[in-house]
PDB file of C-alpha atoms and ligand atoms in Angstrom:
ATOM      1  CA  MET P   1       0.000   0.000   0.000  1.00  0.00           C
ATOM      2  CA  SER P   2       1.339   3.441  -0.952  1.00  0.00           C
ATOM      3  CA  ASP P   3       1.455   6.551   1.159  1.00  0.00           C
ATOM      4  CA  ILE P   4      -0.940   9.428   0.577  1.00  0.00           C
ATOM      5  CA  PHE P   5       1.507  11.380  -1.601  1.00  0.00           C
ATOM      6  CA  THR P   6       1.978   8.474  -4.006  1.00  0.00           C
ATOM      7  CA  GLU P   7      -1.775   7.923  -4.174  1.00  0.00           C
ATOM      8  CA  LEU P   8      -2.455  11.618  -4.804  1.00  0.00           C
ATOM      9  CA  GLU P   9       0.273  11.829  -7.401  1.00  0.00           C
ATOM     10  CA  THR P  10      -1.177   8.860  -9.301  1.00  0.00           C
ATOM     11  CA  ASP P  11      -4.496  10.688  -9.587  1.00  0.00           C
ATOM     12  CA  HIS P  12      -2.880  14.025 -10.428  1.00  0.00           C
ATOM     13  CA  GLN P  13      -1.104  12.280 -13.308  1.00  0.00           C
ATOM     14  CA  VAL P  14      -4.417  10.889 -14.573  1.00  0.00           C
ATOM     15  CA  VAL P  15      -6.070  14.322 -14.412  1.00  0.00           C
ATOM     16  CA  LEU P  16      -3.124  16.099 -16.065  1.00  0.00           C
ATOM     17  CA  ARG P  17      -3.016  13.465 -18.817  1.00  0.00           C
ATOM     18  CA  LEU P  18      -6.716  14.091 -19.553  1.00  0.00           C
ATOM     19  CA  VAL P  19      -6.073  17.856 -19.590  1.00  0.00           C
ATOM     20  CA  GLN P  20      -3.198  17.248 -22.001  1.00  0.00           C
ATOM     21  CA  GLN P  21      -5.401  15.121 -24.255  1.00  0.00           C
ATOM     22  CA  LEU P  22      -7.922  17.962 -24.467  1.00  0.00           C
ATOM     23  CA  HIS P  23      -5.214  20.080 -26.103  1.00  0.00           C
ATOM     24  CA  THR P  24      -4.687  17.554 -28.913  1.00  0.00           C
ATOM     25  CA  PRO P  25      -4.982  19.486 -32.194  1.00  0.00           C
ATOM     26  CA  GLY P  26      -7.947  18.433 -34.321  1.00  0.00           C
ATOM     27  CA  LEU P  27      -9.563  16.383 -31.544  1.00  0.00           C
ATOM     28  CA  ALA P  28     -12.979  15.131 -32.744  1.00  0.00           C
ATOM     29  CA  PRO P  29     -15.941  16.591 -30.804  1.00  0.00           C
ATOM     30  CA  ASP P  30     -17.212  13.206 -29.586  1.00  0.00           C
ATOM     31  CA  ALA P  31     -13.726  12.182 -28.420  1.00  0.00           C
ATOM     32  CA  ARG P  32     -13.441  15.488 -26.615  1.00  0.00           C
ATOM     33  CA  ASP P  33     -16.800  15.014 -24.910  1.00  0.00           C
ATOM     34  CA  ARG P  34     -15.693  11.580 -23.676  1.00  0.00           C
ATOM     35  CA  ILE P  35     -12.471  13.037 -22.250  1.00  0.00           C
ATOM     36  CA  VAL P  36     -14.386  15.880 -20.580  1.00  0.00           C
ATOM     37  CA  GLN P  37     -16.752  13.353 -19.011  1.00  0.00           C
ATOM     38  CA  ARG P  38     -13.845  11.284 -17.715  1.00  0.00           C
ATOM     39  CA  LEU P  39     -12.154  14.439 -16.373  1.00  0.00           C
ATOM     40  CA  VAL P  40     -15.329  15.402 -14.504  1.00  0.00           C
ATOM     41  CA  MET P  41     -15.494  11.931 -12.924  1.00  0.00           C
ATOM     42  CA  GLU P  42     -11.807  11.768 -11.981  1.00  0.00           C
ATOM     43  CA  GLU P  43     -11.738  15.302 -10.587  1.00  0.00           C
ATOM     44  CA  SER P  44     -14.941  14.791  -8.597  1.00  0.00           C
ATOM     45  CA  LYS P  45     -13.668  11.618  -6.902  1.00  0.00           C
ATOM     46  CA  HIS P  46     -10.198  13.036  -6.312  1.00  0.00           C
ATOM     47  CA  GLU P  47     -11.234  16.340  -4.748  1.00  0.00           C
ATOM     48  CA  ALA P  48     -13.929  14.730  -2.571  1.00  0.00           C
ATOM     49  CA  ALA P  49     -11.419  12.200  -1.178  1.00  0.00           C
ATOM     50  CA  GLU P  50      -8.810  14.931  -0.643  1.00  0.00           C
ATOM     51  CA  GLU P  51     -11.354  16.937   1.313  1.00  0.00           C
ATOM     52  CA  MET P  52     -11.910  13.944   3.578  1.00  0.00           C
ATOM     53  CA  TRP P  53      -8.297  12.957   4.299  1.00  0.00           C
ATOM     54  CA  PHE P  54      -5.699  15.322   2.874  1.00  0.00           C
ATOM     55  CA  TRP P  55      -6.927  18.785   3.877  1.00  0.00           C
ATOM     56  CA  PRO P  56      -7.864  17.797   7.445  1.00  0.00           C
ATOM     57  CA  ALA P  57      -4.292  16.505   7.930  1.00  0.00           C
ATOM     58  CA  VAL P  58      -2.928  19.777   6.524  1.00  0.00           C
ATOM     59  CA  ARG P  59      -5.098  21.786   8.884  1.00  0.00           C
ATOM     60  CA  GLU P  60      -4.223  19.734  11.939  1.00  0.00           C
ATOM     61  CA  LEU P  61      -0.512  19.231  11.447  1.00  0.00           C
ATOM     62  CA  LEU P  62       0.837  22.428   9.889  1.00  0.00           C
ATOM     63  CA  SER P  63       1.157  25.732  11.712  1.00  0.00           C
ATOM     64  CA  ASN P  64      -0.161  27.606   8.650  1.00  0.00           C
ATOM     65  CA  GLY P  65      -2.430  24.673   7.751  1.00  0.00           C
ATOM     66  CA  GLU P  66      -5.721  26.527   8.069  1.00  0.00           C
ATOM     67  CA  GLY P  67      -4.681  29.145   5.492  1.00  0.00           C
ATOM     68  CA  LEU P  68      -3.165  26.558   3.134  1.00  0.00           C
ATOM     69  CA  ARG P  69      -6.327  24.477   3.346  1.00  0.00           C
ATOM     70  CA  ASN P  70      -8.701  27.392   2.805  1.00  0.00           C
ATOM     71  CA  ALA P  71      -6.826  28.549  -0.304  1.00  0.00           C
ATOM     72  CA  GLY P  72      -6.826  24.965  -1.645  1.00  0.00           C
ATOM     73  CA  LEU P  73     -10.543  24.516  -0.984  1.00  0.00           C
ATOM     74  CA  ASP P  74     -11.323  27.812  -2.752  1.00  0.00           C
ATOM     75  CA  GLN P  75      -9.471  26.525  -5.820  1.00  0.00           C
ATOM     76  CA  GLU P  76     -11.384  23.236  -5.650  1.00  0.00           C
ATOM     77  CA  GLU P  77     -14.728  25.058  -5.359  1.00  0.00           C
ATOM     78  CA  GLU P  78     -13.878  27.101  -8.444  1.00  0.00           C
ATOM     79  CA  ALA P  79     -12.950  23.950 -10.379  1.00  0.00           C
ATOM     80  CA  LYS P  80     -16.134  22.175  -9.244  1.00  0.00           C
ATOM     81  CA  ALA P  81     -18.276  25.120 -10.380  1.00  0.00           C
ATOM     82  CA  LEU P  82     -16.583  25.017 -13.802  1.00  0.00           C
ATOM     83  CA  LEU P  83     -17.029  21.232 -14.024  1.00  0.00           C
ATOM     84  CA  GLN P  84     -20.701  21.605 -13.148  1.00  0.00           C
ATOM     85  CA  GLN P  85     -21.137  24.208 -15.905  1.00  0.00           C
ATOM     86  CA  LEU P  86     -19.259  21.947 -18.330  1.00  0.00           C
ATOM     87  CA  MET P  87     -21.685  19.113 -17.621  1.00  0.00           C
ATOM     88  CA  GLU P  88     -24.607  21.439 -18.289  1.00  0.00           C
ATOM     89  CA  ALA P  89     -23.193  23.066 -21.443  1.00  0.00           C
ATOM     90  CA  PRO P  90     -24.344  21.750 -24.844  1.00  0.00           C
ATOM     91  CA  ALA P  91     -21.757  19.289 -26.233  1.00  0.00           C
ATOM     92  CA  ALA P  92     -19.177  20.747 -28.660  1.00  0.00           C
ATOM     93  CA  SER P  93     -20.414  24.320 -28.113  1.00  0.00           C
ATOM     94  CA  LEU P  94     -18.559  27.623 -27.786  1.00  0.00           C
ATOM     95  CA  GLU P  95     -19.580  27.537 -24.137  1.00  0.00           C
ATOM     96  CA  VAL P  96     -17.575  24.322 -23.703  1.00  0.00           C
ATOM     97  CA  ASP P  97     -14.548  26.017 -25.347  1.00  0.00           C
ATOM     98  CA  ARG P  98     -14.844  28.966 -22.978  1.00  0.00           C
ATOM     99  CA  LEU P  99     -15.191  26.781 -19.885  1.00  0.00           C
ATOM    100  CA  LEU P 100     -12.254  24.578 -20.861  1.00  0.00           C
ATOM    101  CA  GLY P 101     -10.207  27.718 -21.442  1.00  0.00           C
ATOM    102  CA  GLU P 102     -10.758  28.555 -17.768  1.00  0.00           C
ATOM    103  CA  LEU P 103     -10.665  25.047 -16.336  1.00  0.00           C
ATOM    104  CA  LEU P 104      -7.423  23.723 -17.787  1.00  0.00           C
ATOM    105  CA  PRO P 105      -5.070  26.397 -16.370  1.00  0.00           C
ATOM    106  CA  ALA P 106      -7.003  26.296 -13.085  1.00  0.00           C
ATOM    107  CA  VAL P 107      -6.514  22.521 -12.749  1.00  0.00           C
ATOM    108  CA  ARG P 108      -2.805  22.783 -13.535  1.00  0.00           C
ATOM    109  CA  ALA P 109      -2.345  25.639 -11.060  1.00  0.00           C
ATOM    110  CA  HIS P 110      -4.224  23.726  -8.362  1.00  0.00           C
ATOM    111  CA  VAL P 111      -2.113  20.574  -8.772  1.00  0.00           C
ATOM    112  CA  ASP P 112       0.999  22.725  -8.685  1.00  0.00           C
ATOM    113  CA  TYR P 113      -0.218  24.496  -5.547  1.00  0.00           C
ATOM    114  CA  GLU P 114      -0.773  21.208  -3.731  1.00  0.00           C
ATOM    115  CA  GLN P 115       2.435  19.546  -4.817  1.00  0.00           C
ATOM    116  CA  ALA P 116       4.803  22.510  -4.536  1.00  0.00           C
ATOM    117  CA  ARG P 117       3.283  24.553  -1.711  1.00  0.00           C
ATOM    118  CA  VAL P 118       1.572  22.042   0.553  1.00  0.00           C
ATOM    119  CA  TRP P 119       3.143  18.602   0.147  1.00  0.00           C
ATOM    120  CA  PRO P 120       6.703  19.421   1.278  1.00  0.00           C
ATOM    121  CA  ALA P 121       5.547  20.673   4.692  1.00  0.00           C
ATOM    122  CA  LEU P 122       3.034  17.860   5.150  1.00  0.00           C
ATOM    123  CA  ARG P 123       5.635  15.277   4.153  1.00  0.00           C
ATOM    124  CA  SER P 124       7.918  16.477   6.948  1.00  0.00           C
ATOM    125  CA  ALA P 125       5.070  16.563   9.468  1.00  0.00           C
ATOM    126  CA  LEU P 126       3.507  13.142   8.741  1.00  0.00           C
ATOM    127  CA  PRO P 127       5.032  10.041  10.319  1.00  0.00           C
ATOM    128  CA  PRO P 128       5.423   7.355   7.589  1.00  0.00           C
ATOM    129  CA  ALA P 129       2.895   4.996   9.196  1.00  0.00           C
ATOM    130  CA  THR P 130       0.268   7.775   9.247  1.00  0.00           C
ATOM    131  CA  ALA P 131       1.080   8.727   5.653  1.00  0.00           C
ATOM    132  CA  HIS P 132       0.423   5.107   4.637  1.00  0.00           C
ATOM    133  CA  LYS P 133      -2.782   4.896   6.643  1.00  0.00           C
ATOM    134  CA  LEU P 134      -4.034   8.117   5.032  1.00  0.00           C
ATOM    135  CA  GLY P 135      -3.065   6.724   1.624  1.00  0.00           C
ATOM    136  CA  ALA P 136      -5.303   3.684   2.178  1.00  0.00           C
ATOM    137  CA  ARG P 137      -8.185   5.831   3.424  1.00  0.00           C
ATOM    138  CA  TYR P 138      -7.835   8.270   0.552  1.00  0.00           C
ATOM    139  CA  ARG P 139      -7.889   5.425  -2.001  1.00  0.00           C
ATOM    140  CA  SER P 140     -10.930   3.804  -0.451  1.00  0.00           C
ATOM    141  CA  SER P 141     -12.867   7.104  -0.411  1.00  0.00           C
ATOM    142  CA  TYR P 142     -11.785   7.794  -3.994  1.00  0.00           C
ATOM    143  CA  GLN P 143     -13.058   4.390  -5.145  1.00  0.00           C
ATOM    144  CA  ASN P 144     -16.446   4.967  -3.526  1.00  0.00           C
ATOM    145  CA  GLY P 145     -16.572   8.711  -4.167  1.00  0.00           C
ATOM    146  CA  PRO P 146     -18.993  10.956  -6.059  1.00  0.00           C
ATOM    147  CA  THR P 147     -18.586  10.940  -9.846  1.00  0.00           C
ATOM    148  CA  ARG P 148     -20.097  14.398 -10.282  1.00  0.00           C
ATOM    149  CA  PRO P 149     -18.700  17.660  -8.941  1.00  0.00           C
ATOM    150  CA  HIS P 150     -21.272  18.659  -6.276  1.00  0.00           C
ATOM    151  CA  PRO P 151     -20.203  22.265  -5.786  1.00  0.00           C
ATOM    152  CA  ARG P 152     -21.567  23.710  -2.540  1.00  0.00           C
ATOM    153  CA  THR P 153     -21.191  20.390  -0.647  1.00  0.00           C
ATOM    154  CA  PRO P 154     -19.642  21.595   2.612  1.00  0.00           C
ATOM    155  CA  ALA P 155     -15.948  20.653   2.762  1.00  0.00           C
ATOM    156  CA  ASP P 156     -16.360  19.478   6.339  1.00  0.00           C
ATOM    157  CA  PRO P 157     -14.908  15.953   6.423  1.00  0.00           C
ATOM    158  CA  ALA P 158     -17.517  14.654   8.894  1.00  0.00           C
ATOM    159  CA  VAL P 159     -20.372  15.944   6.730  1.00  0.00           C
ATOM    160  CA  LEU P 160     -18.659  14.731   3.560  1.00  0.00           C
ATOM    161  CA  LYS P 161     -18.277  11.210   4.866  1.00  0.00           C
ATOM    162  CA  VAL P 162     -22.072  10.974   5.151  1.00  0.00           C
ATOM    163  CA  ALA P 163     -23.331  13.415   2.491  1.00  0.00           C
ATOM    164  CA  GLY P 164     -20.551  12.385   0.113  1.00  0.00           C
ATOM    165  CA  ARG P 165     -21.504   8.719   0.370  1.00  0.00           C
ATOM    166  CA  ALA P 166     -25.156   9.500  -0.332  1.00  0.00           C
ATOM    167  CA  ALA P 167     -24.200  11.716  -3.289  1.00  0.00           C
ATOM    168  CA  ALA P 168     -21.868   9.015  -4.620  1.00  0.00           C
ATOM    169  CA  ALA P 169     -24.641   6.401  -4.484  1.00  0.00           C
ATOM    170  CA  VAL P 170     -27.006   8.719  -6.380  1.00  0.00           C
ATOM    171  CA  ASP P 171     -24.263   9.536  -8.934  1.00  0.00           C
ATOM    172  CA  ARG P 172     -23.603   5.870  -9.573  1.00  0.00           C
ATOM    173  CA  ALA P 173     -27.306   5.148 -10.041  1.00  0.00           C
ATOM    174  CA  ARG P 174     -27.506   8.016 -12.551  1.00  0.00           C
ATOM    175  CA  ASP P 175     -24.322   6.830 -14.279  1.00  0.00           C
ATOM    176  CA  ALA P 176     -25.812   3.353 -14.663  1.00  0.00           C
ATOM    177  CA  LEU P 177     -28.987   4.810 -16.195  1.00  0.00           C
ATOM    178  CA  THR P 178     -27.079   6.985 -18.666  1.00  0.00           C
ATOM    179  CA  ARG P 179     -24.218   4.492 -19.160  1.00  0.00           C
ATOM    180  CA  ARG P 180     -21.926   7.424 -18.381  1.00  0.00           C
ATOM    181  CA  GLY P 181     -18.270   6.522 -18.119  1.00  0.00           C
ATOM    182  CA  VAL P 182     -18.846   3.329 -20.115  1.00  0.00           C
ATOM    183  CA  SER P 183     -16.862   3.650 -23.311  1.00  0.00           C
TER     184      SER P 183
HETATM  185 FE1  LIG T 201      -7.220  19.305  -4.726  1.00  0.00          FE
HETATM  186 FE1  LIG T 202      -5.120  17.064  -5.733  1.00  0.00          FE
END
């Protein structure tokens, strides 16, 4: 089992690869829609699981953790709002172009913020056994997490663990009905 940084990095790589694919010149509209859908699902699960395990550790263990966490959560809220709008925008529309134009740099900047600004301090503060335990918890929450962005869900980990589970169950039922994510 990997520690939380390895688990987070794996998912950051997936998200960044999807972002990269969206920049492929001449990408067909239906291929792009599939990538956008996958990005929405990956981002939704990743940020929800981070809000349960990563940010609470940052807040508790780092002296400036509260500020680091709040700035990170603001970035995640902004990304979730953009993802929500992307899901609602007509496929292959100018609106989708505009939203992607905002989302892609925001996602890159957010990953960079976490990895460069927050991880080094948390790495020094987390005992290895705790980092591994958090890695397992993060992965389990990710696997059972919501597949849609749910902006405005409070980022309180206790609330998320209940509300997030309910939202995830509803998302999965909707995914099954629409065969979303099945390609
Ligand atoms: Fe994040
Ligand atoms: Fe992240």
